[in-house]
Coordinates of C-alpha atoms in Angstrom, one line a residue:
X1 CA 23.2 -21.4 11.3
X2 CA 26.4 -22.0 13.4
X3 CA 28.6 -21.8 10.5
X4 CA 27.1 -18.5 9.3
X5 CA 28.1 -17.3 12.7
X6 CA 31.5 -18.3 12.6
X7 CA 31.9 -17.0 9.0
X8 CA 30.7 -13.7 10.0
X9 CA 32.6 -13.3 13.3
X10 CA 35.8 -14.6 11.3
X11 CA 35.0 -11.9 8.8
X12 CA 34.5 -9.4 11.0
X13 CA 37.7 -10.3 13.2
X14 CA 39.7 -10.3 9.9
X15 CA 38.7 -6.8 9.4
X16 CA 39.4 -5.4 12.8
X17 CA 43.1 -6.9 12.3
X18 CA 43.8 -5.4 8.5
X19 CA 45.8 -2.7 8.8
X20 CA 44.7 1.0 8.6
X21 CA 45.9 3.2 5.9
X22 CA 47.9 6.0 7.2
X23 CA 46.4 9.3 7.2
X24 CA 47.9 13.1 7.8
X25 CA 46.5 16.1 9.9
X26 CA 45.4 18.7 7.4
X27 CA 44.6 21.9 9.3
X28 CA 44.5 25.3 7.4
X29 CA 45.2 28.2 9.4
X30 CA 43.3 31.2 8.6
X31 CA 45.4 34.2 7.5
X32 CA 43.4 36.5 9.8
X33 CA 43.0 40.3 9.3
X34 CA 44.3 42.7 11.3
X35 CA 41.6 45.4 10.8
X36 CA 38.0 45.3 9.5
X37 CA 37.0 46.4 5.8
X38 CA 33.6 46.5 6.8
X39 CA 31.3 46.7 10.0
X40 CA 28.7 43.3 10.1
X41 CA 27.4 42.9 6.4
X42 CA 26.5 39.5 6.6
X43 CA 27.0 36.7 4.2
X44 CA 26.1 32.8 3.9
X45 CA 29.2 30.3 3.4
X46 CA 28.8 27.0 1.8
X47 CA 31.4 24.9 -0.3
X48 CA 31.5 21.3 -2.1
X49 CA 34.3 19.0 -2.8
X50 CA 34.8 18.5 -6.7
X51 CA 37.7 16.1 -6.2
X52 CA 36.9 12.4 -7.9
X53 CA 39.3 10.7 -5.1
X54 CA 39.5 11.9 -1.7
X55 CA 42.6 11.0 -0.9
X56 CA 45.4 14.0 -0.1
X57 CA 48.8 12.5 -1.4
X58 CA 49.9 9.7 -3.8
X59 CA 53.0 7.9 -2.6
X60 CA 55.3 6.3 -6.1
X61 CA 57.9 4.0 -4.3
X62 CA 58.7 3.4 -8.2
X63 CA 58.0 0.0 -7.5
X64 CA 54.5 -0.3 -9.6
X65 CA 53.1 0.4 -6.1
X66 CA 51.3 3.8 -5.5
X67 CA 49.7 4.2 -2.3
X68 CA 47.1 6.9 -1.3
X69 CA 47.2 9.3 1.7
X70 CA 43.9 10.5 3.2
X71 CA 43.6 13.2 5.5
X72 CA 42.1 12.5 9.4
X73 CA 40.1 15.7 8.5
X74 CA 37.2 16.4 6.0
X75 CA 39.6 19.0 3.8
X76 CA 36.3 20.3 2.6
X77 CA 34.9 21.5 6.3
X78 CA 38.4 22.3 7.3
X79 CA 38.7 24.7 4.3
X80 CA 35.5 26.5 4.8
X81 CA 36.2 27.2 8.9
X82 CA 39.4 28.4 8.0
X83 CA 37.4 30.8 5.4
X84 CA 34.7 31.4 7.6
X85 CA 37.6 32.6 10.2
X86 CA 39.3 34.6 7.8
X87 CA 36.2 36.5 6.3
X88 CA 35.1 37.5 10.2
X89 CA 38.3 38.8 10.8
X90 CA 37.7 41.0 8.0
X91 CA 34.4 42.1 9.9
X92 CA 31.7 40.1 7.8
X93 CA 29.7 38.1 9.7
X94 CA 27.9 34.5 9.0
X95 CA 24.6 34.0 8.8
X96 CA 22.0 31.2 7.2
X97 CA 19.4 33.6 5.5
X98 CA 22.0 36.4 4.1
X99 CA 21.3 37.1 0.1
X100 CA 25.0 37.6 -0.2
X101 CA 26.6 34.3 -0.5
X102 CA 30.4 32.6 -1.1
X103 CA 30.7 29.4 -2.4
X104 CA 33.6 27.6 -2.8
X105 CA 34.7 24.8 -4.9
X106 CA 37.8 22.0 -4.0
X107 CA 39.3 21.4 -7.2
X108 CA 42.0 20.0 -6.5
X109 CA 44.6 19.2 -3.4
X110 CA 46.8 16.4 -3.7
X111 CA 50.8 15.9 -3.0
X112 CA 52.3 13.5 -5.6
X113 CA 55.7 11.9 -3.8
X114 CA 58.2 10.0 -5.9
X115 CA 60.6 8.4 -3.9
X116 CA 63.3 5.9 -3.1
X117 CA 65.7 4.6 -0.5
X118 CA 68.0 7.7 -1.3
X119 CA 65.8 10.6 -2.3
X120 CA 62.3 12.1 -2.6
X121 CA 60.6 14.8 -4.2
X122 CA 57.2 16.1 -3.4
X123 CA 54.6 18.3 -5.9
X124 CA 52.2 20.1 -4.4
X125 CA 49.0 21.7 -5.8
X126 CA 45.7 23.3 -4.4
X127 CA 43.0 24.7 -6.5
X128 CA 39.6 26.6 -4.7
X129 CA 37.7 28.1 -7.2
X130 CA 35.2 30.7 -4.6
X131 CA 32.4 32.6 -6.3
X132 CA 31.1 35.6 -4.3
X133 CA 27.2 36.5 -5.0
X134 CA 24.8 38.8 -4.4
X135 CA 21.6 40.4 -6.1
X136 CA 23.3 42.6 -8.0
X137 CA 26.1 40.2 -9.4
X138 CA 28.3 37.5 -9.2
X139 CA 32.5 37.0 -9.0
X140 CA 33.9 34.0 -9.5
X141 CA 38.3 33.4 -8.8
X142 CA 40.2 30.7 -9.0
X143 CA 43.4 30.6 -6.7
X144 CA 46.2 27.9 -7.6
X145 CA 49.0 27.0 -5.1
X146 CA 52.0 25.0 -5.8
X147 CA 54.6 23.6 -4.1
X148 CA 57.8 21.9 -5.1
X149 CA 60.0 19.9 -2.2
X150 CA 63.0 17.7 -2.5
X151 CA 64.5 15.6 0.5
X152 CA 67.2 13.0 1.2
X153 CA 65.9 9.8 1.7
X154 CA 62.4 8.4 1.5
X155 CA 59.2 11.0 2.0
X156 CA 58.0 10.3 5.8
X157 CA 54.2 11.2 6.4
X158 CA 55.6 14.6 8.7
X159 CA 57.4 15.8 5.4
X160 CA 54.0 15.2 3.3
X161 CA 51.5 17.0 6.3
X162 CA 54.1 19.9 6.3
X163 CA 53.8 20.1 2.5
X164 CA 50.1 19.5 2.2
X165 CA 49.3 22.3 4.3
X166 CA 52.1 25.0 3.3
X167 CA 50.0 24.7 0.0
X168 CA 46.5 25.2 1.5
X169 CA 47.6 28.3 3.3
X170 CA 49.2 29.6 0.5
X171 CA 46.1 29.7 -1.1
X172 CA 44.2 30.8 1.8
X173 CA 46.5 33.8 1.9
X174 CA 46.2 34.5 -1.5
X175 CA 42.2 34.8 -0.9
X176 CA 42.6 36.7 2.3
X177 CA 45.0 39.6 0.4
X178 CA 42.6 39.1 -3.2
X179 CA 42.0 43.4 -3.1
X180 CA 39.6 42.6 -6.1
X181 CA 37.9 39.8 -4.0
X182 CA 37.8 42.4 -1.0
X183 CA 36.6 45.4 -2.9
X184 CA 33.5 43.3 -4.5
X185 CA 32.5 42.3 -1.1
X186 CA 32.9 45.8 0.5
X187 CA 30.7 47.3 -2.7
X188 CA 27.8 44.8 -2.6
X189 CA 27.8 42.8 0.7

């Protein structure tokens, strides 16, 4: 029995001591609206993450060693408050039991970094696919941001955050200033 104690506290004590995997801040900002397109119709929000990894960014030191990034954040939650944000400013409001609903879908988000002791180059790319319902129909969009970014030197995990997010609020622009996205709303919400 003692020795299955002092495996497991070994164990245990070997885990506390790995090292952690680094992570980056992912925090969409909400392009908010500046004026209301409608007055309280009411909508339910829910979303899902599609990805098969969860990690954010894939590091290539181009030494048969990729390593991945995760974000500190669920990017999943943090995409939908920054939608829910965005759609209030627009006057709808949120609510459990509305028959109007917006669903969206993480495709994609990652930032693929090559990079040596001399250069770096980052790719970008975000993909939310949101599908607006309601009794009377259903819309579904798919918004795509890219980003490209080269640097002296090796990537650091500041350079990768500033990319990772530049690309999500691309893409949560895009949504906020979608006129066809807007318009089906206004009509049916």
């Amino acid at each position: 029995m003692r020795k299955l104690i002092l495996a497991t506290s070994v164990a245990l004590l070997t885990a506390c001591s790995a090292p952690q995997q680094e992570q980056i801040n992912i925090m969409p900002k909400a392009a908010l609206s500046n004026s209301d397109i409608v007055q309280g119709s009411t909508f339910s929000l829910t979303s899902k993450d599609m990805r098969s990894a969860q990690y954010i960014a894939l590091v290539d030191s181009g030494r048969s060693n990729i390593e991945p990034i995760h974000a500190k954040q669920n990017l999943r939650i943090s995409i939908e408050n920054a939608l829910l944000e965005q759609f209030q400013s627009q006057g709808f409001r949120s609510t459990l039991n509305s028959q109007n609903s917006i669903f969206v879908e993480v495709q994609q988000a990652l930032v693929t970094v090559k990079h040596s002791i001399m250069e770096n180059e980052m790719d970008g790319k975000v993909v939310l696919q949101v599908t607006a319902e309601t009794p009377r129909g259903k819309l579904v969009k798919t918004y795509t941001g890219t980003a490209n970014r080269t640097g002296m030197l090796s990537a650091s995990k500041d350079e990768i955050e500033l990319v990772a997010n530049d690309v999500v609020n691309l893409v949560l622009k895009d949504i906020s200033e979608d006129r066809e996205l807007q318009d089906y709303m206004r009509e049916r919400f």
